PDB file of C-alpha atoms in Angstrom:
ATOM      1  CA  ASN A1069      17.256  -2.329  12.573  1.00  0.00           C
ATOM      2  CA  ALA A1070      16.525  -3.909   9.270  1.00  0.00           C
ATOM      3  CA  GLY A1071      12.565  -3.032   9.077  1.00  0.00           C
ATOM      4  CA  VAL A1072      10.491  -5.474   7.040  1.00  0.00           C
ATOM      5  CA  THR A1073      12.567  -8.267   5.154  1.00  0.00           C
ATOM      6  CA  GLN A1074      10.964 -10.128   2.299  1.00  0.00           C
ATOM      7  CA  THR A1075      12.701 -13.317   0.759  1.00  0.00           C
ATOM      8  CA  PRO A1076      13.302 -14.210  -2.111  1.00  0.00           C
ATOM      9  CA  LYS A1077      13.357 -11.103  -3.999  1.00  0.00           C
ATOM     10  CA  PHE A1078      12.539 -12.880  -7.407  1.00  0.00           C
ATOM     11  CA  GLN A1079      11.032 -16.341  -8.057  1.00  0.00           C
ATOM     12  CA  VAL A1080       9.763 -18.360 -11.071  1.00  0.00           C
ATOM     13  CA  LEU A1081       7.534 -20.952 -10.517  1.00  0.00           C
ATOM     14  CA  LYS A1082       5.790 -23.643 -12.726  1.00  0.00           C
ATOM     15  CA  THR A1083       2.164 -23.779 -12.644  1.00  0.00           C
ATOM     16  CA  GLY A1084       0.870 -26.004  -9.924  1.00  0.00           C
ATOM     17  CA  GLN A1085       4.141 -25.613  -7.570  1.00  0.00           C
ATOM     18  CA  SER A1086       3.849 -24.584  -4.220  1.00  0.00           C
ATOM     19  CA  MET A1087       6.006 -22.113  -2.482  1.00  0.00           C
ATOM     20  CA  THR A1088       6.223 -19.672   0.641  1.00  0.00           C
ATOM     21  CA  LEU A1089       7.228 -16.073   0.677  1.00  0.00           C
ATOM     22  CA  GLN A1090       8.704 -15.049   3.706  1.00  0.00           C
ATOM     23  CA  CYS A1091       8.382 -11.874   5.653  1.00  0.00           C
ATOM     24  CA  ALA A1092      10.018 -10.712   8.833  1.00  0.00           C
ATOM     25  CA  GLN A1093       9.856  -7.474  10.926  1.00  0.00           C
ATOM     26  CA  ASP A1094      12.063  -6.404  13.869  1.00  0.00           C
ATOM     27  CA  MET A1095       9.943  -3.413  14.950  1.00  0.00           C
ATOM     28  CA  ASN A1096       7.482  -5.389  17.361  1.00  0.00           C
ATOM     29  CA  HIS A1097       4.756  -4.215  14.929  1.00  0.00           C
ATOM     30  CA  GLU A1098       1.361  -5.943  15.853  1.00  0.00           C
ATOM     31  CA  TYR A1099      -0.149  -5.438  12.378  1.00  0.00           C
ATOM     32  CA  MET A1100       1.235  -7.213   9.425  1.00  0.00           C
ATOM     33  CA  SER A1101      -0.158  -7.361   5.747  1.00  0.00           C
ATOM     34  CA  TRP A1102       0.447  -8.984   2.297  1.00  0.00           C
ATOM     35  CA  TYR A1103      -0.475  -6.960  -0.701  1.00  0.00           C
ATOM     36  CA  ARG A1104      -0.255  -7.866  -4.271  1.00  0.00           C
ATOM     37  CA  GLN A1105       0.720  -5.325  -7.032  1.00  0.00           C
ATOM     38  CA  ASP A1106      -0.294  -5.642 -10.795  1.00  0.00           C
ATOM     39  CA  PRO A1107      -0.178  -2.738 -13.433  1.00  0.00           C
ATOM     40  CA  GLY A1108      -3.347  -0.593 -13.212  1.00  0.00           C
ATOM     41  CA  MET A1109      -4.837  -2.360 -10.039  1.00  0.00           C
ATOM     42  CA  GLY A1110      -2.702  -0.736  -7.336  1.00  0.00           C
ATOM     43  CA  LEU A1111      -2.219  -2.740  -4.201  1.00  0.00           C
ATOM     44  CA  ARG A1112      -4.780  -5.199  -3.346  1.00  0.00           C
ATOM     45  CA  LEU A1113      -4.777  -6.771   0.199  1.00  0.00           C
ATOM     46  CA  ILE A1114      -4.422 -10.468   0.239  1.00  0.00           C
ATOM     47  CA  HIS A1115      -4.291 -11.456   4.067  1.00  0.00           C
ATOM     48  CA  TYR A1116      -3.788  -9.410   7.196  1.00  0.00           C
ATOM     49  CA  SER A1117      -2.967  -9.952  10.933  1.00  0.00           C
ATOM     50  CA  VAL A1118      -3.484  -7.947  13.865  1.00  0.00           C
ATOM     51  CA  GLY A1119      -1.242 -10.083  16.206  1.00  0.00           C
ATOM     52  CA  ALA A1120       0.150 -13.484  16.895  1.00  0.00           C
ATOM     53  CA  GLY A1121      -2.359 -16.098  16.062  1.00  0.00           C
ATOM     54  CA  ILE A1122      -5.002 -13.752  14.333  1.00  0.00           C
ATOM     55  CA  THR A1123      -5.138 -13.764  10.726  1.00  0.00           C
ATOM     56  CA  ASP A1124      -8.089 -12.649   8.280  1.00  0.00           C
ATOM     57  CA  GLN A1125      -8.731 -12.380   4.825  1.00  0.00           C
ATOM     58  CA  GLY A1126      -8.275  -9.282   2.629  1.00  0.00           C
ATOM     59  CA  GLU A1127      -9.675  -8.268  -0.923  1.00  0.00           C
ATOM     60  CA  VAL A1128      -8.080 -11.326  -2.959  1.00  0.00           C
ATOM     61  CA  PRO A1129      -7.305 -14.217  -0.447  1.00  0.00           C
ATOM     62  CA  ASN A1130      -8.191 -17.089  -2.897  1.00  0.00           C
ATOM     63  CA  GLY A1131      -5.270 -19.414  -3.411  1.00  0.00           C
ATOM     64  CA  TYR A1132      -3.174 -17.965  -0.726  1.00  0.00           C
ATOM     65  CA  ASN A1133      -2.850 -19.008   3.080  1.00  0.00           C
ATOM     66  CA  VAL A1134      -1.010 -17.431   6.020  1.00  0.00           C
ATOM     67  CA  SER A1135      -0.318 -18.258   9.473  1.00  0.00           C
ATOM     68  CA  ARG A1136       1.113 -15.689  12.452  1.00  0.00           C
ATOM     69  CA  SER A1137       2.798 -18.099  14.948  1.00  0.00           C
ATOM     70  CA  THR A1138       5.062 -14.949  16.292  1.00  0.00           C
ATOM     71  CA  THR A1139       4.828 -11.393  16.302  1.00  0.00           C
ATOM     72  CA  GLU A1140       7.899 -11.188  13.821  1.00  0.00           C
ATOM     73  CA  ASP A1141       7.050 -13.409  11.048  1.00  0.00           C
ATOM     74  CA  PHE A1142       4.065 -13.718   8.688  1.00  0.00           C
ATOM     75  CA  PRO A1143       4.775 -16.146   5.867  1.00  0.00           C
ATOM     76  CA  LEU A1144       2.597 -16.117   2.660  1.00  0.00           C
ATOM     77  CA  ARG A1145       1.893 -19.692   1.277  1.00  0.00           C
ATOM     78  CA  LEU A1146       0.706 -20.241  -2.573  1.00  0.00           C
ATOM     79  CA  LEU A1147      -0.803 -23.502  -2.521  1.00  0.00           C
ATOM     80  CA  SER A1148      -0.798 -24.148  -6.124  1.00  0.00           C
ATOM     81  CA  ALA A1149       0.619 -21.649  -8.235  1.00  0.00           C
ATOM     82  CA  ALA A1150      -1.331 -20.244 -11.222  1.00  0.00           C
ATOM     83  CA  PRO A1151      -0.273 -17.791 -13.896  1.00  0.00           C
ATOM     84  CA  SER A1152      -2.689 -15.373 -12.575  1.00  0.00           C
ATOM     85  CA  GLN A1153      -0.574 -15.226  -9.489  1.00  0.00           C
ATOM     86  CA  THR A1154       2.165 -13.512 -11.537  1.00  0.00           C
ATOM     87  CA  SER A1155       2.845 -10.247  -9.562  1.00  0.00           C
ATOM     88  CA  VAL A1156       4.871  -8.355  -7.202  1.00  0.00           C
ATOM     89  CA  TYR A1157       4.103  -9.133  -3.582  1.00  0.00           C
ATOM     90  CA  PHE A1158       4.639  -6.975  -0.815  1.00  0.00           C
ATOM     91  CA  CYS A1159       4.735  -7.326   2.975  1.00  0.00           C
ATOM     92  CA  ALA A1160       3.937  -4.356   5.404  1.00  0.00           C
ATOM     93  CA  SER A1161       3.680  -3.980   9.111  1.00  0.00           C
ATOM     94  CA  SER A1162       2.644  -1.275  11.412  1.00  0.00           C
ATOM     95  CA  TYR A1163       1.856  -0.430  15.099  1.00  0.00           C
ATOM     96  CA  GLN A1164      -1.685  -0.813  16.333  1.00  0.00           C
ATOM     97  CA  GLY A1165      -3.485   2.321  16.971  1.00  0.00           C
ATOM     98  CA  ALA A1166      -3.923   5.594  15.219  1.00  0.00           C
ATOM     99  CA  SER A1167      -0.547   6.571  14.302  1.00  0.00           C
ATOM    100  CA  GLY A1168       0.114   3.650  12.516  1.00  0.00           C
ATOM    101  CA  GLY A1169       1.494   4.301   8.899  1.00  0.00           C
ATOM    102  CA  TYR A1170       2.825   0.935   7.320  1.00  0.00           C
ATOM    103  CA  THR A1171       6.443  -0.006   6.663  1.00  0.00           C
ATOM    104  CA  PHE A1172       6.824  -1.937   3.588  1.00  0.00           C
ATOM    105  CA  GLY A1173       9.496  -4.615   2.531  1.00  0.00           C
ATOM    106  CA  SER A1174      11.249  -4.160  -0.894  1.00  0.00           C
ATOM    107  CA  GLY A1175       8.971  -6.945  -2.491  1.00  0.00           C
ATOM    108  CA  THR A1176       9.107 -10.146  -4.202  1.00  0.00           C
ATOM    109  CA  ARG A1177       8.813 -10.530  -7.998  1.00  0.00           C
ATOM    110  CA  LEU A1178       7.065 -13.901  -8.565  1.00  0.00           C
ATOM    111  CA  THR A1179       6.462 -15.199 -12.212  1.00  0.00           C
ATOM    112  CA  VAL A1180       4.318 -18.362 -12.792  1.00  0.00           C
ATOM    113  CA  VAL A1181       5.052 -19.965 -16.003  1.00  0.00           C
TER     114      VAL A1181
ATOM    115  CA  GLY B1194     -17.036  -4.517   0.495  1.00  0.00           C
ATOM    116  CA  GLN B1195     -14.985  -1.427   1.102  1.00  0.00           C
ATOM    117  CA  GLN B1196     -13.474   0.065  -2.059  1.00  0.00           C
ATOM    118  CA  VAL B1197     -11.238   3.149  -2.544  1.00  0.00           C
ATOM    119  CA  MET B1198     -11.302   4.992  -5.888  1.00  0.00           C
ATOM    120  CA  GLN B1199      -8.590   7.415  -6.993  1.00  0.00           C
ATOM    121  CA  ILE B1200      -8.261   9.404  -9.885  1.00  0.00           C
ATOM    122  CA  PRO B1201      -6.575  10.477 -12.145  1.00  0.00           C
ATOM    123  CA  GLN B1202      -4.576   7.366 -12.997  1.00  0.00           C
ATOM    124  CA  TYR B1203      -1.670   9.166 -14.717  1.00  0.00           C
ATOM    125  CA  GLN B1204      -0.696  12.706 -14.886  1.00  0.00           C
ATOM    126  CA  HIS B1205       2.006  14.474 -16.779  1.00  0.00           C
ATOM    127  CA  VAL B1206       2.952  18.034 -15.786  1.00  0.00           C
ATOM    128  CA  GLN B1207       5.615  20.516 -16.687  1.00  0.00           C
ATOM    129  CA  GLU B1208       8.075  21.193 -13.688  1.00  0.00           C
ATOM    130  CA  GLY B1209       6.831  24.091 -11.992  1.00  0.00           C
ATOM    131  CA  GLU B1210       3.147  23.147 -12.447  1.00  0.00           C
ATOM    132  CA  ASP B1211       0.938  22.038  -9.592  1.00  0.00           C
ATOM    133  CA  PHE B1212      -0.640  18.557  -9.337  1.00  0.00           C
ATOM    134  CA  THR B1213      -3.564  17.073  -7.528  1.00  0.00           C
ATOM    135  CA  THR B1214      -4.818  13.563  -6.915  1.00  0.00           C
ATOM    136  CA  TYR B1215      -8.277  12.666  -5.480  1.00  0.00           C
ATOM    137  CA  CYS B1216      -9.150   9.815  -3.415  1.00  0.00           C
ATOM    138  CA  ASN B1217     -12.861   8.703  -2.806  1.00  0.00           C
ATOM    139  CA  SER B1218     -14.104   5.922  -0.479  1.00  0.00           C
ATOM    140  CA  SER B1219     -17.396   3.896  -0.904  1.00  0.00           C
ATOM    141  CA  THR B1220     -17.703   4.013   3.072  1.00  0.00           C
ATOM    142  CA  THR B1221     -16.943   6.370   5.965  1.00  0.00           C
ATOM    143  CA  LEU B1222     -13.362   5.862   6.981  1.00  0.00           C
ATOM    144  CA  SER B1223     -11.766   6.123  10.565  1.00  0.00           C
ATOM    145  CA  ASN B1224      -8.524   7.320   8.866  1.00  0.00           C
ATOM    146  CA  ILE B1225      -6.771   7.780   5.373  1.00  0.00           C
ATOM    147  CA  GLN B1226      -3.238   7.295   4.767  1.00  0.00           C
ATOM    148  CA  TRP B1227      -1.074   8.449   1.958  1.00  0.00           C
ATOM    149  CA  TYR B1228       1.931   6.813   0.290  1.00  0.00           C
ATOM    150  CA  LYS B1229       4.701   7.302  -2.400  1.00  0.00           C
ATOM    151  CA  GLN B1230       6.048   4.863  -4.754  1.00  0.00           C
ATOM    152  CA  ARG B1231       9.068   5.522  -6.750  1.00  0.00           C
ATOM    153  CA  PRO B1232       9.556   3.421  -9.981  1.00  0.00           C
ATOM    154  CA  GLY B1233      10.906   0.111  -8.917  1.00  0.00           C
ATOM    155  CA  GLY B1234      10.540   0.646  -5.370  1.00  0.00           C
ATOM    156  CA  HIS B1235       8.181  -0.054  -2.574  1.00  0.00           C
ATOM    157  CA  PRO B1236       5.490   2.237  -1.334  1.00  0.00           C
ATOM    158  CA  VAL B1237       6.646   4.705   1.499  1.00  0.00           C
ATOM    159  CA  PHE B1238       4.293   6.245   4.133  1.00  0.00           C
ATOM    160  CA  LEU B1239       3.854   9.851   3.786  1.00  0.00           C
ATOM    161  CA  ILE B1240       1.006  11.005   6.137  1.00  0.00           C
ATOM    162  CA  GLN B1241      -2.060   9.947   8.019  1.00  0.00           C
ATOM    163  CA  LEU B1242      -5.224  11.868   8.297  1.00  0.00           C
ATOM    164  CA  VAL B1243      -7.450  11.018  11.047  1.00  0.00           C
ATOM    165  CA  LYS B1244     -10.020  14.137  11.661  1.00  0.00           C
ATOM    166  CA  SER B1245     -13.145  15.215   9.698  1.00  0.00           C
ATOM    167  CA  GLY B1246     -12.011  18.187   7.541  1.00  0.00           C
ATOM    168  CA  GLU B1247      -8.192  17.796   8.670  1.00  0.00           C
ATOM    169  CA  VAL B1248      -5.793  19.891   6.459  1.00  0.00           C
ATOM    170  CA  LYS B1249      -1.838  18.820   6.949  1.00  0.00           C
ATOM    171  CA  LYS B1250       1.276  20.097   5.027  1.00  0.00           C
ATOM    172  CA  GLN B1251       4.641  18.814   4.281  1.00  0.00           C
ATOM    173  CA  LYS B1252       6.485  21.485   2.480  1.00  0.00           C
ATOM    174  CA  ARG B1253       5.146  21.583  -0.862  1.00  0.00           C
ATOM    175  CA  LEU B1254       2.556  18.790  -0.341  1.00  0.00           C
ATOM    176  CA  THR B1255      -0.873  19.375   1.320  1.00  0.00           C
ATOM    177  CA  PHE B1256      -3.203  16.747   2.180  1.00  0.00           C
ATOM    178  CA  GLN B1257      -6.898  16.967   3.126  1.00  0.00           C
ATOM    179  CA  PHE B1258      -9.705  14.866   4.603  1.00  0.00           C
ATOM    180  CA  GLY B1259     -13.196  15.569   3.481  1.00  0.00           C
ATOM    181  CA  GLU B1260     -15.632  16.628   6.206  1.00  0.00           C
ATOM    182  CA  ALA B1261     -17.885  13.348   5.627  1.00  0.00           C
ATOM    183  CA  LYS B1262     -14.270  11.308   6.027  1.00  0.00           C
ATOM    184  CA  LYS B1263     -15.102   9.811   2.650  1.00  0.00           C
ATOM    185  CA  ASN B1264     -12.745  11.680   0.500  1.00  0.00           C
ATOM    186  CA  SER B1265      -9.349  13.035   0.395  1.00  0.00           C
ATOM    187  CA  SER B1266      -6.922  14.886  -1.815  1.00  0.00           C
ATOM    188  CA  LEU B1267      -3.234  15.177  -2.179  1.00  0.00           C
ATOM    189  CA  HIS B1268      -1.981  18.457  -3.775  1.00  0.00           C
ATOM    190  CA  ILE B1269       1.707  19.332  -4.634  1.00  0.00           C
ATOM    191  CA  THR B1270       2.551  23.046  -5.352  1.00  0.00           C
ATOM    192  CA  ALA B1271       5.343  23.702  -8.104  1.00  0.00           C
ATOM    193  CA  THR B1272       6.189  20.093  -8.966  1.00  0.00           C
ATOM    194  CA  GLN B1273      10.012  18.923  -9.177  1.00  0.00           C
ATOM    195  CA  THR B1274      11.524  16.147 -10.801  1.00  0.00           C
ATOM    196  CA  THR B1275      11.801  14.599  -7.564  1.00  0.00           C
ATOM    197  CA  ASP B1276       8.192  14.228  -7.300  1.00  0.00           C
ATOM    198  CA  VAL B1277       7.977  11.611  -9.919  1.00  0.00           C
ATOM    199  CA  GLY B1278       6.344   8.391  -8.812  1.00  0.00           C
ATOM    200  CA  THR B1279       2.930   6.811  -7.864  1.00  0.00           C
ATOM    201  CA  TYR B1280       0.835   8.291  -5.165  1.00  0.00           C
ATOM    202  CA  PHE B1281      -1.510   5.815  -3.410  1.00  0.00           C
ATOM    203  CA  CYS B1282      -4.228   6.816  -0.878  1.00  0.00           C
ATOM    204  CA  ALA B1283      -5.258   4.044   1.487  1.00  0.00           C
ATOM    205  CA  GLY B1284      -8.292   3.968   3.905  1.00  0.00           C
ATOM    206  CA  LYS B1285      -9.071   2.216   7.232  1.00  0.00           C
ATOM    207  CA  LYS B1286     -12.712   1.658   7.845  1.00  0.00           C
ATOM    208  CA  SER B1287     -12.229   1.122  11.690  1.00  0.00           C
ATOM    209  CA  ASN B1288      -9.298   1.114  13.684  1.00  0.00           C
ATOM    210  CA  THR B1289      -7.798  -2.318  12.621  1.00  0.00           C
ATOM    211  CA  GLY B1290      -5.087  -3.756  10.422  1.00  0.00           C
ATOM    212  CA  LYS B1291      -7.184  -3.799   6.930  1.00  0.00           C
ATOM    213  CA  LEU B1292      -5.902  -0.854   4.969  1.00  0.00           C
ATOM    214  CA  ILE B1293      -7.383  -0.827   1.411  1.00  0.00           C
ATOM    215  CA  PHE B1294      -5.370   0.830  -1.267  1.00  0.00           C
ATOM    216  CA  GLY B1295      -6.697   3.081  -4.194  1.00  0.00           C
ATOM    217  CA  GLN B1296      -5.400   2.295  -7.652  1.00  0.00           C
ATOM    218  CA  GLY B1297      -2.775   5.080  -7.436  1.00  0.00           C
ATOM    219  CA  THR B1298      -1.743   8.219  -9.357  1.00  0.00           C
ATOM    220  CA  THR B1299       1.358   8.093 -11.499  1.00  0.00           C
ATOM    221  CA  LEU B1300       2.776  11.340 -11.778  1.00  0.00           C
ATOM    222  CA  GLN B1301       5.466  12.243 -14.582  1.00  0.00           C
ATOM    223  CA  VAL B1302       7.392  15.725 -14.606  1.00  0.00           C
ATOM    224  CA  LYS B1303       8.952  16.935 -17.515  1.00  0.00           C
ATOM    225  CA  PRO B1304      11.851  19.250 -16.804  1.00  0.00           C
TER     226      PRO B1304
END
């Protein structure tokens, strides 16, 4: 049981490049979310999903796309990377319902130069 | 939009002293969750509070949910060096997957 797996762990991009951050969970969780963490700003919600085929915007969705074709996978796409997207990205998942604390992946540290 | 504010941002205590962090939401929450993140690590779920006025304890940690379901607190009694890290509250406005985090309180404990 691997939990929430994020790849890659580290990435350096040039401004304007695109890439996909991968997230997979093997716990059959309905809910999945992407957060970015910047110093002093806490965790800010980018996009979230309540099930396969359903996604919605969070607090800071601009510049990012998501899709949820399966329960297990929730990739985050950066369309045209900007230095402001330098951050640590966390994917998280939980069960639906009142008992649902989120399980976080170990994060992807992204630097855009 | 939904906002969750957390204070203080930083707290330095001597080992054995108590510590409290406070969380306030701009809207009524359906539930509030607390997480701990060790330096260099990822957030780890501690507890969820659902009922108005609820109080839950985990060893030296006491969690409270306000009567109006708009504020919460985490109190640590007699801190230890293992308590070092950043504590986040996170609120859900309704029973959906949208969980909004506060800015976190970073706790340093001097031995």
